[in-house]
């Protein structure tokens, strides 16, 4: 399980890390990234994490604003607020927070939260996903979150309802990492997730949420087979 921990107080951070490492010793390894503030890099690195332990009051971009950005781009990541301000609990509902840990964080509460997150992570990983490398970061996408993938020069762009992210891959390489069906080539420059297709037009596929991808007769048979497989 991969965790992002954001806490600007060095003492509170060390106490959190000690508790996390204690849980690790009795349960399973954790991939922990510890940050004292939210930077532009942090804002781009959330795809690879199962959960974030987030101090609401952080310098620069505050924790609640970061949580809203996280939730807009990733519906699955668990957000756990760590705060002295329990009066902000109601604000957490707006970003569907999975929990609040009041400071000072108690071992029992944190460990119970980690037990819950670990079980949730196992369940979610049963929903298969694909990982694309972006520089030194790895972004994980659940298949159901992907609408389509578009080729752009020597890169691809993965499109979800919330995001568009570029990777240095070919369309063929991307398709090799995806199940076929439901992912099929619908155009020389597009791969579509056929579970998202709501209608088929002469030269386009209409997608859930109002998007669409172009299509050509070359790929019509593969598209029809994929759509029929969904109904079987």
CSV table of C-alpha atoms in Angstrom, one decimal:
chain,number,residue,atom,x,y,z
A,1,UNK,CA,0.0,0.0,0.0
A,2,UNK,CA,1.4,3.4,-1.0
A,3,UNK,CA,0.9,6.4,1.2
A,4,UNK,CA,1.5,10.1,0.7
A,5,UNK,CA,2.0,11.9,4.1
A,6,UNK,CA,1.8,15.7,4.2
A,7,UNK,CA,2.7,17.4,7.5
A,8,UNK,CA,4.6,20.6,8.0
A,9,UNK,CA,5.5,20.2,11.7
A,10,UNK,CA,8.7,18.2,11.9
A,11,UNK,CA,7.8,16.7,15.3
A,12,UNK,CA,4.3,15.7,14.2
A,13,UNK,CA,5.8,14.2,11.0
A,14,UNK,CA,8.3,12.1,13.0
A,15,UNK,CA,5.6,10.8,15.3
A,16,UNK,CA,3.4,9.9,12.3
A,17,UNK,CA,6.3,8.1,10.6
A,18,UNK,CA,7.1,6.2,13.8
A,19,UNK,CA,3.5,5.0,14.1
A,20,UNK,CA,3.4,4.0,10.4
A,21,UNK,CA,6.7,2.0,10.7
A,22,UNK,CA,5.3,0.3,13.8
A,23,UNK,CA,2.3,-0.8,11.8
A,24,UNK,CA,4.5,-2.0,9.0
A,25,UNK,CA,6.5,-4.3,11.3
A,26,UNK,CA,3.3,-6.1,12.3
A,27,UNK,CA,1.4,-6.1,9.0
A,28,UNK,CA,2.8,-5.3,5.5
A,29,UNK,CA,5.3,-2.9,3.9
A,30,UNK,CA,4.2,0.6,3.1
A,31,UNK,CA,5.5,2.8,0.3
A,32,UNK,CA,5.7,6.1,2.1
A,33,UNK,CA,6.4,9.5,0.6
A,34,UNK,CA,6.7,12.2,3.3
A,35,UNK,CA,6.3,15.9,2.3
A,36,UNK,CA,6.4,19.0,4.5
A,37,UNK,CA,4.4,21.1,2.1
A,38,UNK,CA,2.4,20.7,-1.1
A,39,UNK,CA,4.4,21.6,-4.2
A,40,UNK,CA,3.7,21.5,-7.9
A,41,UNK,CA,5.4,18.1,-8.0
A,42,UNK,CA,3.2,16.8,-5.2
A,43,UNK,CA,0.1,18.0,-7.1
A,44,UNK,CA,1.2,15.8,-10.0
A,45,UNK,CA,2.2,12.7,-8.1
A,46,UNK,CA,-1.1,11.5,-6.6
A,47,UNK,CA,-1.9,8.8,-9.2
A,48,UNK,CA,0.5,6.2,-7.6
A,49,UNK,CA,-0.9,6.4,-4.1
A,50,UNK,CA,-3.7,4.5,-2.4
A,51,UNK,CA,-4.2,7.0,0.3
A,52,UNK,CA,-3.0,10.4,1.6
A,53,UNK,CA,-2.6,11.4,5.3
A,54,UNK,CA,-3.0,15.1,5.0
A,55,UNK,CA,-2.5,18.0,7.4
A,56,UNK,CA,-5.2,20.6,6.7
A,57,UNK,CA,-3.0,23.5,7.6
A,58,UNK,CA,0.1,23.5,5.4
A,59,UNK,CA,2.2,26.4,4.0
A,60,UNK,CA,1.4,27.5,0.5
A,61,UNK,CA,-1.4,25.4,-0.9
A,62,UNK,CA,-3.5,24.3,2.1
A,63,UNK,CA,-4.6,20.7,2.7
A,64,UNK,CA,-8.3,21.2,1.9
A,65,UNK,CA,-7.5,22.9,-1.5
A,66,UNK,CA,-5.1,20.0,-2.2
A,67,UNK,CA,-7.8,17.5,-1.3
A,68,UNK,CA,-10.3,19.1,-3.7
A,69,UNK,CA,-7.7,18.9,-6.5
A,70,UNK,CA,-7.1,15.2,-5.6
A,71,UNK,CA,-10.7,14.4,-5.6
A,72,UNK,CA,-11.3,16.2,-8.9
A,73,UNK,CA,-8.7,14.0,-10.6
A,74,UNK,CA,-8.9,10.7,-8.7
A,75,UNK,CA,-12.2,9.3,-7.4
A,76,UNK,CA,-10.5,6.3,-5.7
A,77,UNK,CA,-7.7,7.7,-3.5
A,78,UNK,CA,-8.5,7.7,0.2
A,79,UNK,CA,-8.1,11.0,2.0
A,80,UNK,CA,-7.4,11.0,5.7
A,81,UNK,CA,-7.2,14.4,7.3
A,82,UNK,CA,-4.8,14.9,10.3
A,83,UNK,CA,-5.7,18.0,12.2
A,84,UNK,CA,-6.2,19.9,15.4
A,85,UNK,CA,-9.3,21.5,14.0
A,86,UNK,CA,-12.1,19.0,14.4
A,87,UNK,CA,-14.5,21.8,13.5
A,88,UNK,CA,-13.4,21.3,9.8
A,89,UNK,CA,-14.9,17.8,9.7
A,90,UNK,CA,-17.9,19.0,7.8
A,91,UNK,CA,-15.7,20.4,5.1
A,92,UNK,CA,-14.3,17.0,4.6
A,93,UNK,CA,-17.6,15.7,3.3
A,94,UNK,CA,-17.1,17.9,0.2
A,95,UNK,CA,-14.1,15.8,-0.8
A,96,UNK,CA,-15.5,12.5,0.5
A,97,UNK,CA,-12.8,12.1,3.1
A,98,UNK,CA,-12.3,8.5,4.4
A,99,UNK,CA,-11.6,9.8,7.9
A,100,UNK,CA,-10.1,12.3,10.4
A,101,UNK,CA,-7.3,11.8,12.9
A,102,UNK,CA,-7.2,14.4,15.6
A,103,UNK,CA,-3.8,15.6,16.8
A,104,UNK,CA,-1.9,14.3,18.7
A,105,UNK,CA,-2.5,11.1,16.6
A,106,UNK,CA,-3.1,8.1,18.8
A,107,UNK,CA,-1.6,4.7,17.8
A,108,UNK,CA,-4.9,2.9,18.1
A,109,UNK,CA,-6.8,5.2,15.8
A,110,UNK,CA,-4.1,5.3,13.2
A,111,UNK,CA,-3.5,1.6,13.2
A,112,UNK,CA,-7.3,0.9,12.9
A,113,UNK,CA,-7.4,3.3,10.0
A,114,UNK,CA,-4.4,1.6,8.3
A,115,UNK,CA,-6.1,-1.8,8.8
A,116,UNK,CA,-9.2,-0.4,7.0
A,117,UNK,CA,-7.1,1.1,4.2
A,118,UNK,CA,-5.2,-2.1,3.7
A,119,UNK,CA,-8.4,-4.2,3.3
A,120,UNK,CA,-9.8,-1.6,0.9
A,121,UNK,CA,-6.6,-1.5,-1.1
A,122,UNK,CA,-6.7,-5.3,-1.6
A,123,UNK,CA,-10.3,-5.1,-2.7
A,124,UNK,CA,-9.6,-2.4,-5.2
A,125,UNK,CA,-6.6,-4.1,-6.7
A,126,UNK,CA,-9.0,-6.8,-7.7
A,127,UNK,CA,-10.2,-4.2,-10.2
A,128,UNK,CA,-7.3,-4.5,-12.6
A,129,UNK,CA,-5.3,-1.5,-13.6
A,130,UNK,CA,-2.5,-0.4,-15.8
A,131,UNK,CA,0.6,1.7,-15.0
A,132,UNK,CA,2.2,4.2,-17.3
A,133,UNK,CA,5.6,5.7,-16.5
A,134,UNK,CA,6.0,9.5,-16.6
A,135,UNK,CA,9.6,10.5,-15.9
A,136,UNK,CA,10.4,9.2,-12.5
A,137,UNK,CA,6.7,8.8,-11.5
A,138,UNK,CA,4.4,5.9,-12.3
A,139,UNK,CA,0.7,6.7,-12.7
A,140,UNK,CA,-1.8,3.9,-12.1
A,141,UNK,CA,-5.2,3.9,-13.9
A,142,UNK,CA,-8.0,1.5,-13.2
A,143,UNK,CA,-9.4,0.3,-16.5
A,144,UNK,CA,-12.8,1.6,-15.8
A,145,UNK,CA,-11.5,5.2,-15.4
A,146,UNK,CA,-10.0,5.4,-18.9
A,147,UNK,CA,-12.2,6.7,-21.7
A,148,UNK,CA,-9.7,6.6,-24.5
A,149,UNK,CA,-6.1,6.9,-25.4
A,150,UNK,CA,-4.9,9.2,-28.2
A,151,UNK,CA,-1.6,9.3,-30.2
A,152,UNK,CA,0.1,12.6,-30.3
A,153,UNK,CA,3.3,12.6,-32.4
A,154,UNK,CA,5.6,10.2,-30.5
A,155,UNK,CA,3.5,10.2,-27.4
A,156,UNK,CA,0.1,9.1,-26.1
A,157,UNK,CA,-2.5,11.0,-24.1
A,158,UNK,CA,-4.5,9.0,-21.6
A,159,UNK,CA,-8.0,10.6,-21.2
A,160,UNK,CA,-10.2,10.0,-18.2
A,161,UNK,CA,-13.4,12.0,-17.2
A,162,UNK,CA,-11.2,14.3,-15.1
A,163,UNK,CA,-7.7,14.3,-16.6
A,164,UNK,CA,-5.5,14.2,-19.8
A,165,UNK,CA,-2.0,13.0,-19.2
A,166,UNK,CA,0.8,12.6,-21.7
A,167,UNK,CA,3.3,9.7,-21.8
A,168,UNK,CA,6.3,8.8,-24.0
A,169,UNK,CA,4.8,5.7,-25.5
A,170,UNK,CA,3.4,4.5,-28.8
A,171,UNK,CA,-0.2,3.6,-29.2
A,172,UNK,CA,0.9,0.0,-29.9
A,173,UNK,CA,2.8,-0.2,-26.7
A,174,UNK,CA,-0.1,1.2,-24.7
A,175,UNK,CA,-2.5,-1.4,-26.3
A,176,UNK,CA,-0.1,-4.2,-25.3
A,177,UNK,CA,-0.7,-3.4,-21.7
A,178,UNK,CA,-4.5,-3.3,-21.9
A,179,UNK,CA,-7.1,-6.1,-22.1
A,180,UNK,CA,-8.6,-6.6,-25.6
A,181,UNK,CA,-11.5,-6.2,-25.4
A,182,UNK,CA,-12.8,-3.9,-23.9
A,183,UNK,CA,-9.9,-1.8,-25.2
A,184,UNK,CA,-9.7,-1.8,-29.0
A,185,UNK,CA,-8.2,0.4,-31.7
A,186,UNK,CA,-10.9,2.4,-33.3
A,187,UNK,CA,-8.7,4.7,-35.4
A,188,UNK,CA,-5.0,4.7,-36.3
A,189,UNK,CA,-4.6,7.4,-33.6
A,190,UNK,CA,-7.1,6.2,-31.0
A,191,UNK,CA,-7.7,3.3,-28.6
A,192,UNK,CA,-11.2,3.3,-27.0
A,193,UNK,CA,-12.6,1.7,-23.9
A,194,UNK,CA,-15.7,0.1,-25.4
A,195,UNK,CA,-17.4,-0.1,-22.0
A,196,UNK,CA,-17.7,3.7,-22.3
A,197,UNK,CA,-19.3,3.7,-25.8
A,198,UNK,CA,-22.9,4.9,-25.7
A,199,UNK,CA,-23.6,5.1,-29.5
A,200,UNK,CA,-21.9,4.3,-32.8
A,201,UNK,CA,-22.1,6.8,-35.6
A,202,UNK,CA,-20.7,6.6,-39.1
A,203,UNK,CA,-17.3,8.1,-38.3
A,204,UNK,CA,-17.4,8.5,-34.5
A,205,UNK,CA,-18.0,6.7,-31.2
A,206,UNK,CA,-20.0,8.6,-28.6
A,207,UNK,CA,-18.8,8.1,-25.1
A,208,UNK,CA,-20.3,8.4,-21.6
A,209,UNK,CA,-20.0,11.9,-20.3
A,210,UNK,CA,-20.5,13.4,-23.8
A,211,UNK,CA,-17.0,12.8,-25.3
A,212,UNK,CA,-16.3,11.0,-28.6
A,213,UNK,CA,-13.6,9.5,-30.6
A,214,UNK,CA,-13.2,9.2,-34.4
A,215,UNK,CA,-13.4,5.8,-36.0
A,216,UNK,CA,-12.8,4.4,-39.5
A,217,UNK,CA,-14.1,1.3,-41.3
A,218,UNK,CA,-10.8,-0.5,-40.9
A,219,UNK,CA,-11.6,-1.1,-37.2
A,220,UNK,CA,-15.3,-1.5,-37.4
A,221,UNK,CA,-15.2,-5.3,-37.0
A,222,UNK,CA,-13.1,-5.2,-33.9
A,223,UNK,CA,-15.4,-2.6,-32.4
A,224,UNK,CA,-18.5,-4.6,-33.1
A,225,UNK,CA,-17.0,-7.7,-31.6
A,226,UNK,CA,-16.0,-5.9,-28.5
A,227,UNK,CA,-19.4,-4.3,-28.1
A,228,UNK,CA,-21.1,-7.7,-28.6
A,229,UNK,CA,-18.8,-9.3,-26.0
A,230,UNK,CA,-20.0,-6.7,-23.4
A,231,UNK,CA,-23.6,-7.9,-24.0
A,232,UNK,CA,-22.8,-11.6,-23.8
